[in-house]
Amino acid sequence: MSRFWLDRPVRADRHAFLGTSGFGPVDNISVLERYEHDAAEWTRAHGGSVVEVHCYALTSDATVPGMRSRVLDELHRVYPETTTAGIVDERHELRADCPLFPPGGFAARPTITTPEPGLVLAGDHVRVDLPVALMERAATSGMLAANRLLRLWGLRGHDVWSVPVAGRSPLLRLAARFA
Ligand SMILES: Cc1cc2nc3c(=O)[nH]c(=O)nc-3n(C[C@H](O)[C@H](O)[C@H](O)COP(=O)(O)OP(=O)(O)OC[C@H]3O[C@@H](n4cnc5c(N)ncnc54)[C@H](O)[C@@H]3O)c2cc1C
């Protein structure tokens, strides 16, 4: 994660949060003064922008000095007006605390239920058969795990709403199996 305090603002129509794809290691860019109190105050006082760039899938040998220019290059590609902005301050955090799910690893993840009836698992690392990820998977698995325990204790849980996980037409579902 790299946060830059820039001496001039990004364009007014830039989104508070932008998920990216195809921009090297960059996964998203936030314009913090759009939604964070301290950043908004700083921007009010100094007239610039506070921009945060996240990269979630770096190689294990990545270093802050090694990544800094790549991150900045991609920021400039996404928001070209940042190319000419001066960097007033910057902070970088490089951690290995984001769960890694290799392609094909879904089936091997721990599930909410365990062989021990009173022991349930929840969190982003847990398999949930709904189209959720990250915080949403952590929260959804928490609800499902709590529901499981509540059912065990004869108590009513909370409904979890999601989109249908299968197509509505049985004929098309059948055709998809042979596609
Ligand atoms: C930089 C960054 C940006 C992110 N941005 C987004 C985003 O924009 N949107 C989104 O949906 N998700 C985002 N995520 C992912 C999101 O933070 C995680 O999916 C979510 O926090 C997972 O929740 P969790 O409860 O599974 O784990 P965590 O939130 O990691 O909670 C686990 C807790 O367990 C504690 N713990 C660990 N080991 C022990 C131990 N031995 N004993 C006691 N406690 C322990 C930890 O301190 C921690 O508090 C981001 C993650 C990172 C790192």
PDB file of C-alpha atoms and ligand atoms in Angstrom:
ATOM      1  CA  MET A   1       0.000   0.000   0.000  1.00  0.00           C
ATOM      2  CA  SER A   2       1.409   3.388  -0.982  1.00  0.00           C
ATOM      3  CA  ARG A   3      -0.102   6.669   0.106  1.00  0.00           C
ATOM      4  CA  PHE A   4       0.979   9.903  -1.566  1.00  0.00           C
ATOM      5  CA  TRP A   5       0.166  13.428  -0.478  1.00  0.00           C
ATOM      6  CA  LEU A   6       0.172  15.393  -3.740  1.00  0.00           C
ATOM      7  CA  ASP A   7       0.550  19.158  -4.048  1.00  0.00           C
ATOM      8  CA  ARG A   8      -2.320  19.401  -6.537  1.00  0.00           C
ATOM      9  CA  PRO A   9      -5.670  17.667  -6.705  1.00  0.00           C
ATOM     10  CA  VAL A  10      -6.619  14.857  -9.037  1.00  0.00           C
ATOM     11  CA  ARG A  11      -9.350  15.696 -11.545  1.00  0.00           C
ATOM     12  CA  ALA A  12     -12.687  16.526  -9.927  1.00  0.00           C
ATOM     13  CA  ASP A  13     -14.468  13.636 -11.686  1.00  0.00           C
ATOM     14  CA  ARG A  14     -12.099  10.962 -10.340  1.00  0.00           C
ATOM     15  CA  HIS A  15     -13.847   8.308  -8.277  1.00  0.00           C
ATOM     16  CA  ALA A  16     -13.210   7.909  -4.553  1.00  0.00           C
ATOM     17  CA  PHE A  17     -12.311   4.272  -5.209  1.00  0.00           C
ATOM     18  CA  LEU A  18     -11.298   2.694  -8.494  1.00  0.00           C
ATOM     19  CA  GLY A  19     -10.626  -1.015  -8.973  1.00  0.00           C
ATOM     20  CA  THR A  20      -8.083  -1.543 -11.750  1.00  0.00           C
ATOM     21  CA  SER A  21      -7.006  -4.388 -13.997  1.00  0.00           C
ATOM     22  CA  GLY A  22      -4.179  -4.438 -16.511  1.00  0.00           C
ATOM     23  CA  PHE A  23      -2.118  -1.799 -14.718  1.00  0.00           C
ATOM     24  CA  GLY A  24       0.833  -3.900 -13.598  1.00  0.00           C
ATOM     25  CA  PRO A  25       0.684  -4.781  -9.898  1.00  0.00           C
ATOM     26  CA  VAL A  26      -1.928  -2.122  -9.067  1.00  0.00           C
ATOM     27  CA  ASP A  27      -5.341  -3.400  -7.915  1.00  0.00           C
ATOM     28  CA  ASN A  28      -7.041  -0.207  -6.857  1.00  0.00           C
ATOM     29  CA  ILE A  29      -6.579   3.514  -6.352  1.00  0.00           C
ATOM     30  CA  SER A  30      -8.382   5.602  -3.749  1.00  0.00           C
ATOM     31  CA  VAL A  31      -8.695   9.355  -3.600  1.00  0.00           C
ATOM     32  CA  LEU A  32      -8.862   9.525   0.160  1.00  0.00           C
ATOM     33  CA  GLU A  33     -10.127  13.087   0.614  1.00  0.00           C
ATOM     34  CA  ARG A  34     -13.365  11.950  -1.018  1.00  0.00           C
ATOM     35  CA  TYR A  35     -14.226   9.777   1.995  1.00  0.00           C
ATOM     36  CA  GLU A  36     -11.666  10.016   4.792  1.00  0.00           C
ATOM     37  CA  HIS A  37     -11.896  12.782   7.386  1.00  0.00           C
ATOM     38  CA  ASP A  38      -8.160  13.443   7.968  1.00  0.00           C
ATOM     39  CA  ALA A  39      -7.376  13.404   4.260  1.00  0.00           C
ATOM     40  CA  ALA A  40     -10.290  15.765   3.571  1.00  0.00           C
ATOM     41  CA  GLU A  41      -8.950  18.174   6.206  1.00  0.00           C
ATOM     42  CA  TRP A  42      -5.462  18.019   4.752  1.00  0.00           C
ATOM     43  CA  THR A  43      -6.811  18.704   1.280  1.00  0.00           C
ATOM     44  CA  ARG A  44      -8.869  21.634   2.561  1.00  0.00           C
ATOM     45  CA  ALA A  45      -5.764  23.104   4.206  1.00  0.00           C
ATOM     46  CA  HIS A  46      -3.253  22.417   1.428  1.00  0.00           C
ATOM     47  CA  GLY A  47      -5.287  22.130  -1.756  1.00  0.00           C
ATOM     48  CA  GLY A  48      -3.783  18.861  -2.969  1.00  0.00           C
ATOM     49  CA  SER A  49      -4.935  15.250  -3.060  1.00  0.00           C
ATOM     50  CA  VAL A  50      -4.239  12.210  -0.886  1.00  0.00           C
ATOM     51  CA  VAL A  51      -3.999   9.190  -3.153  1.00  0.00           C
ATOM     52  CA  GLU A  52      -3.609   5.588  -2.031  1.00  0.00           C
ATOM     53  CA  VAL A  53      -2.540   2.750  -4.303  1.00  0.00           C
ATOM     54  CA  HIS A  54      -3.000  -0.901  -3.334  1.00  0.00           C
ATOM     55  CA  CYS A  55      -1.262  -3.948  -4.814  1.00  0.00           C
ATOM     56  CA  TYR A  56      -2.371  -7.317  -3.412  1.00  0.00           C
ATOM     57  CA  ALA A  57      -0.356  -9.894  -5.349  1.00  0.00           C
ATOM     58  CA  LEU A  58       3.319  -9.015  -5.192  1.00  0.00           C
ATOM     59  CA  THR A  59       6.080 -11.555  -5.421  1.00  0.00           C
ATOM     60  CA  SER A  60       7.681 -12.534  -2.109  1.00  0.00           C
ATOM     61  CA  ASP A  61      10.916 -10.694  -3.003  1.00  0.00           C
ATOM     62  CA  ALA A  62       9.156  -7.344  -3.552  1.00  0.00           C
ATOM     63  CA  THR A  63      10.608  -4.354  -1.701  1.00  0.00           C
ATOM     64  CA  VAL A  64       9.299  -0.833  -1.165  1.00  0.00           C
ATOM     65  CA  PRO A  65      12.178   0.832  -3.062  1.00  0.00           C
ATOM     66  CA  GLY A  66      11.731  -1.700  -5.866  1.00  0.00           C
ATOM     67  CA  MET A  67       7.975  -1.176  -6.111  1.00  0.00           C
ATOM     68  CA  ARG A  68       7.767   2.579  -5.623  1.00  0.00           C
ATOM     69  CA  SER A  69       8.509   3.650  -9.197  1.00  0.00           C
ATOM     70  CA  ARG A  70       6.255   0.919 -10.674  1.00  0.00           C
ATOM     71  CA  VAL A  71       3.397   2.041  -8.466  1.00  0.00           C
ATOM     72  CA  LEU A  72       3.950   5.667  -9.449  1.00  0.00           C
ATOM     73  CA  ASP A  73       4.190   4.797 -13.167  1.00  0.00           C
ATOM     74  CA  GLU A  74       0.829   3.028 -13.003  1.00  0.00           C
ATOM     75  CA  LEU A  75      -0.740   5.855 -10.996  1.00  0.00           C
ATOM     76  CA  HIS A  76       0.405   8.248 -13.736  1.00  0.00           C
ATOM     77  CA  ARG A  77      -1.119   5.989 -16.408  1.00  0.00           C
ATOM     78  CA  VAL A  78      -4.456   5.780 -14.645  1.00  0.00           C
ATOM     79  CA  TYR A  79      -4.617   9.431 -13.557  1.00  0.00           C
ATOM     80  CA  PRO A  80      -2.282  11.344 -15.924  1.00  0.00           C
ATOM     81  CA  GLU A  81      -2.738  14.609 -14.010  1.00  0.00           C
ATOM     82  CA  THR A  82      -0.687  13.078 -11.167  1.00  0.00           C
ATOM     83  CA  THR A  83       2.396  12.990 -13.431  1.00  0.00           C
ATOM     84  CA  THR A  84       3.059  16.673 -12.870  1.00  0.00           C
ATOM     85  CA  ALA A  85       2.018  16.717  -9.215  1.00  0.00           C
ATOM     86  CA  GLY A  86       4.718  17.137  -6.596  1.00  0.00           C
ATOM     87  CA  ILE A  87       4.849  14.549  -3.810  1.00  0.00           C
ATOM     88  CA  VAL A  88       4.675  16.375  -0.489  1.00  0.00           C
ATOM     89  CA  ASP A  89       4.864  13.212   1.600  1.00  0.00           C
ATOM     90  CA  GLU A  90       4.474   9.461   1.194  1.00  0.00           C
ATOM     91  CA  ARG A  91       4.024   6.321   3.286  1.00  0.00           C
ATOM     92  CA  HIS A  92       4.429   2.733   2.174  1.00  0.00           C
ATOM     93  CA  GLU A  93       3.387  -0.487   3.895  1.00  0.00           C
ATOM     94  CA  LEU A  94       4.511  -3.851   2.614  1.00  0.00           C
ATOM     95  CA  ARG A  95       2.935  -6.797   4.445  1.00  0.00           C
ATOM     96  CA  ALA A  96       2.062 -10.397   3.781  1.00  0.00           C
ATOM     97  CA  ASP A  97      -1.377 -10.380   5.435  1.00  0.00           C
ATOM     98  CA  CYS A  98      -3.710 -10.820   2.483  1.00  0.00           C
ATOM     99  CA  PRO A  99      -4.833 -14.465   2.027  1.00  0.00           C
ATOM    100  CA  LEU A 100      -3.468 -16.028  -1.151  1.00  0.00           C
ATOM    101  CA  PHE A 101      -5.850 -18.274  -3.091  1.00  0.00           C
ATOM    102  CA  PRO A 102      -4.084 -19.988  -5.955  1.00  0.00           C
ATOM    103  CA  PRO A 103      -6.160 -20.844  -9.049  1.00  0.00           C
ATOM    104  CA  GLY A 104      -7.890 -24.168  -8.435  1.00  0.00           C
ATOM    105  CA  GLY A 105      -7.513 -23.852  -4.659  1.00  0.00           C
ATOM    106  CA  PHE A 106     -11.191 -23.182  -3.893  1.00  0.00           C
ATOM    107  CA  ALA A 107     -12.145 -26.805  -3.203  1.00  0.00           C
ATOM    108  CA  ALA A 108      -9.301 -27.230  -0.714  1.00  0.00           C
ATOM    109  CA  ARG A 109     -10.288 -24.327   1.511  1.00  0.00           C
ATOM    110  CA  PRO A 110     -11.644 -24.994   5.011  1.00  0.00           C
ATOM    111  CA  THR A 111     -15.428 -24.879   5.195  1.00  0.00           C
ATOM    112  CA  ILE A 112     -17.647 -23.162   7.746  1.00  0.00           C
ATOM    113  CA  THR A 113     -18.595 -26.441   9.367  1.00  0.00           C
ATOM    114  CA  THR A 114     -16.016 -28.770  10.875  1.00  0.00           C
ATOM    115  CA  PRO A 115     -16.255 -32.360  12.102  1.00  0.00           C
ATOM    116  CA  GLU A 116     -16.772 -30.873  15.598  1.00  0.00           C
ATOM    117  CA  PRO A 117     -20.433 -29.663  15.676  1.00  0.00           C
ATOM    118  CA  GLY A 118     -19.781 -26.768  18.077  1.00  0.00           C
ATOM    119  CA  LEU A 119     -16.764 -25.509  16.149  1.00  0.00           C
ATOM    120  CA  VAL A 120     -17.360 -23.339  13.081  1.00  0.00           C
ATOM    121  CA  LEU A 121     -14.991 -21.255  10.994  1.00  0.00           C
ATOM    122  CA  ALA A 122     -15.445 -17.796   9.534  1.00  0.00           C
ATOM    123  CA  GLY A 123     -13.205 -15.361   7.703  1.00  0.00           C
ATOM    124  CA  ASP A 124     -11.960 -14.434   4.296  1.00  0.00           C
ATOM    125  CA  HIS A 125      -9.994 -17.694   4.066  1.00  0.00           C
ATOM    126  CA  VAL A 126     -13.113 -19.847   4.479  1.00  0.00           C
ATOM    127  CA  ARG A 127     -14.949 -21.441   1.550  1.00  0.00           C
ATOM    128  CA  VAL A 128     -18.355 -19.880   0.923  1.00  0.00           C
ATOM    129  CA  ASP A 129     -20.391 -21.192  -2.004  1.00  0.00           C
ATOM    130  CA  LEU A 130     -21.738 -17.754  -2.842  1.00  0.00           C
ATOM    131  CA  PRO A 131     -20.204 -15.097  -5.104  1.00  0.00           C
ATOM    132  CA  VAL A 132     -18.516 -13.153  -2.299  1.00  0.00           C
ATOM    133  CA  ALA A 133     -14.911 -12.234  -1.585  1.00  0.00           C
ATOM    134  CA  LEU A 134     -12.723 -10.295   0.811  1.00  0.00           C
ATOM    135  CA  MET A 135     -14.646  -8.426   3.527  1.00  0.00           C
ATOM    136  CA  GLU A 136     -17.936  -9.639   2.112  1.00  0.00           C
ATOM    137  CA  ARG A 137     -16.790 -13.251   2.408  1.00  0.00           C
ATOM    138  CA  ALA A 138     -15.557 -12.602   5.953  1.00  0.00           C
ATOM    139  CA  ALA A 139     -18.923 -11.101   6.916  1.00  0.00           C
ATOM    140  CA  THR A 140     -21.020 -13.679   5.030  1.00  0.00           C
ATOM    141  CA  SER A 141     -19.119 -16.615   6.489  1.00  0.00           C
ATOM    142  CA  GLY A 142     -19.526 -15.028   9.934  1.00  0.00           C
ATOM    143  CA  MET A 143     -23.290 -14.871   9.477  1.00  0.00           C
ATOM    144  CA  LEU A 144     -23.467 -18.437   8.176  1.00  0.00           C
ATOM    145  CA  ALA A 145     -21.242 -19.699  10.988  1.00  0.00           C
ATOM    146  CA  ALA A 146     -23.357 -17.908  13.604  1.00  0.00           C
ATOM    147  CA  ASN A 147     -26.526 -19.314  12.031  1.00  0.00           C
ATOM    148  CA  ARG A 148     -25.075 -22.781  12.262  1.00  0.00           C
ATOM    149  CA  LEU A 149     -24.424 -22.407  15.987  1.00  0.00           C
ATOM    150  CA  LEU A 150     -27.803 -20.785  16.592  1.00  0.00           C
ATOM    151  CA  ARG A 151     -29.537 -23.692  14.834  1.00  0.00           C
ATOM    152  CA  LEU A 152     -27.597 -26.061  17.079  1.00  0.00           C
ATOM    153  CA  TRP A 153     -28.944 -24.225  20.107  1.00  0.00           C
ATOM    154  CA  GLY A 154     -32.509 -24.187  18.757  1.00  0.00           C
ATOM    155  CA  LEU A 155     -32.446 -20.469  18.015  1.00  0.00           C
ATOM    156  CA  ARG A 156     -33.438 -18.624  14.872  1.00  0.00           C
ATOM    157  CA  GLY A 157     -30.620 -17.158  12.785  1.00  0.00           C
ATOM    158  CA  HIS A 158     -30.546 -14.373  10.207  1.00  0.00           C
ATOM    159  CA  ASP A 159     -31.381 -14.738   6.522  1.00  0.00           C
ATOM    160  CA  VAL A 160     -28.437 -14.272   4.149  1.00  0.00           C
ATOM    161  CA  TRP A 161     -29.504 -12.880   0.792  1.00  0.00           C
ATOM    162  CA  SER A 162     -27.475 -13.377  -2.352  1.00  0.00           C
ATOM    163  CA  VAL A 163     -27.908 -13.642  -6.105  1.00  0.00           C
ATOM    164  CA  PRO A 164     -29.029 -17.019  -7.544  1.00  0.00           C
ATOM    165  CA  VAL A 165     -26.053 -19.367  -7.793  1.00  0.00           C
ATOM    166  CA  ALA A 166     -27.515 -21.282 -10.758  1.00  0.00           C
ATOM    167  CA  GLY A 167     -29.189 -20.180 -13.977  1.00  0.00           C
ATOM    168  CA  ARG A 168     -32.981 -19.924 -13.847  1.00  0.00           C
ATOM    169  CA  SER A 169     -33.694 -22.056 -16.913  1.00  0.00           C
ATOM    170  CA  PRO A 170     -33.278 -25.841 -16.333  1.00  0.00           C
ATOM    171  CA  LEU A 171     -32.822 -26.328 -20.084  1.00  0.00           C
ATOM    172  CA  LEU A 172     -29.948 -23.826 -20.286  1.00  0.00           C
ATOM    173  CA  ARG A 173     -28.400 -25.296 -17.125  1.00  0.00           C
ATOM    174  CA  LEU A 174     -28.440 -28.699 -18.787  1.00  0.00           C
ATOM    175  CA  ALA A 175     -26.947 -27.274 -22.003  1.00  0.00           C
ATOM    176  CA  ALA A 176     -24.192 -25.555 -19.993  1.00  0.00           C
ATOM    177  CA  ARG A 177     -23.086 -28.920 -18.602  1.00  0.00           C
ATOM    178  CA  PHE A 178     -22.238 -30.068 -22.152  1.00  0.00           C
ATOM    179  CA  ALA A 179     -20.724 -26.768 -23.320  1.00  0.00           C
TER     180      ALA A 179
HETATM  181  C1  LIG B   1      -4.345  -3.320   2.407  1.00  0.00           C
HETATM  182  C2  LIG B   1      -5.669  -4.065   2.337  1.00  0.00           C
HETATM  183  C3  LIG B   1      -6.746  -3.463   1.725  1.00  0.00           C
HETATM  184  C4  LIG B   1      -7.972  -4.123   1.631  1.00  0.00           C
HETATM  185  N1  LIG B   1      -9.020  -3.511   1.003  1.00  0.00           N
HETATM  186  C5  LIG B   1     -10.197  -4.138   0.937  1.00  0.00           C
HETATM  187  C6  LIG B   1     -11.314  -3.512   0.316  1.00  0.00           C
HETATM  188  O1  LIG B   1     -11.240  -2.389  -0.184  1.00  0.00           O
HETATM  189  N2  LIG B   1     -12.493  -4.201   0.249  1.00  0.00           N
HETATM  190  C7  LIG B   1     -12.634  -5.444   0.792  1.00  0.00           C
HETATM  191  O2  LIG B   1     -13.720  -6.016   0.743  1.00  0.00           O
HETATM  192  N3  LIG B   1     -11.575  -6.052   1.388  1.00  0.00           N
HETATM  193  C8  LIG B   1     -10.373  -5.432   1.465  1.00  0.00           C
HETATM  194  N4  LIG B   1      -9.313  -6.051   2.053  1.00  0.00           N
HETATM  195  C9  LIG B   1      -9.493  -7.427   2.536  1.00  0.00           C
HETATM  196  C10 LIG B   1     -10.160  -7.421   3.908  1.00  0.00           C
HETATM  197  O3  LIG B   1      -9.428  -6.609   4.806  1.00  0.00           O
HETATM  198  C11 LIG B   1     -10.183  -8.862   4.391  1.00  0.00           C
HETATM  199  O4  LIG B   1     -10.871  -9.664   3.449  1.00  0.00           O
HETATM  200  C12 LIG B   1     -10.916  -8.972   5.720  1.00  0.00           C
HETATM  201  O5  LIG B   1     -10.360  -8.113   6.690  1.00  0.00           O
HETATM  202  C13 LIG B   1     -10.816 -10.410   6.194  1.00  0.00           C
HETATM  203  O6  LIG B   1     -11.457 -10.492   7.454  1.00  0.00           O
HETATM  204  P1  LIG B   1     -11.085 -11.655   8.406  1.00  0.00           P
HETATM  205  O7  LIG B   1     -11.984 -11.481   9.595  1.00  0.00           O
HETATM  206  O8  LIG B   1     -11.107 -12.951   7.666  1.00  0.00           O
HETATM  207  O9  LIG B   1      -9.545 -11.439   8.810  1.00  0.00           O
HETATM  208  P2  LIG B   1      -8.869 -10.193   9.486  1.00  0.00           P
HETATM  209  O10 LIG B   1      -9.637  -8.927   9.272  1.00  0.00           O
HETATM  210  O11 LIG B   1      -7.435 -10.256   9.040  1.00  0.00           O
HETATM  211  O12 LIG B   1      -8.967 -10.538  11.033  1.00  0.00           O
HETATM  212  C14 LIG B   1      -8.179 -11.543  11.625  1.00  0.00           C
HETATM  213  C15 LIG B   1      -7.871 -11.086  13.039  1.00  0.00           C
HETATM  214  O13 LIG B   1      -7.256 -12.148  13.747  1.00  0.00           O
HETATM  215  C16 LIG B   1      -6.183 -11.639  14.508  1.00  0.00           C
HETATM  216  N5  LIG B   1      -5.245 -12.715  14.754  1.00  0.00           N
HETATM  217  C17 LIG B   1      -4.377 -13.276  13.885  1.00  0.00           C
HETATM  218  N6  LIG B   1      -3.695 -14.265  14.485  1.00  0.00           N
HETATM  219  C18 LIG B   1      -4.156 -14.327  15.741  1.00  0.00           C
HETATM  220  C19 LIG B   1      -3.834 -15.147  16.847  1.00  0.00           C
HETATM  221  N7  LIG B   1      -2.931 -16.126  16.782  1.00  0.00           N
HETATM  222  N8  LIG B   1      -4.505 -14.940  17.987  1.00  0.00           N
HETATM  223  C20 LIG B   1      -5.453 -13.978  18.098  1.00  0.00           C
HETATM  224  N9  LIG B   1      -5.792 -13.175  17.075  1.00  0.00           N
HETATM  225  C21 LIG B   1      -5.145 -13.348  15.917  1.00  0.00           C
HETATM  226  C22 LIG B   1      -5.623 -10.536  13.646  1.00  0.00           C
HETATM  227  O14 LIG B   1      -4.903  -9.608  14.442  1.00  0.00           O
HETATM  228  C23 LIG B   1      -6.894  -9.904  13.076  1.00  0.00           C
HETATM  229  O15 LIG B   1      -7.431  -8.914  13.900  1.00  0.00           O
HETATM  230  C24 LIG B   1      -8.096  -5.419   2.166  1.00  0.00           C
HETATM  231  C25 LIG B   1      -6.997  -6.030   2.793  1.00  0.00           C
HETATM  232  C26 LIG B   1      -5.792  -5.364   2.879  1.00  0.00           C
HETATM  233  C27 LIG B   1      -4.630  -6.046   3.575  1.00  0.00           C
END
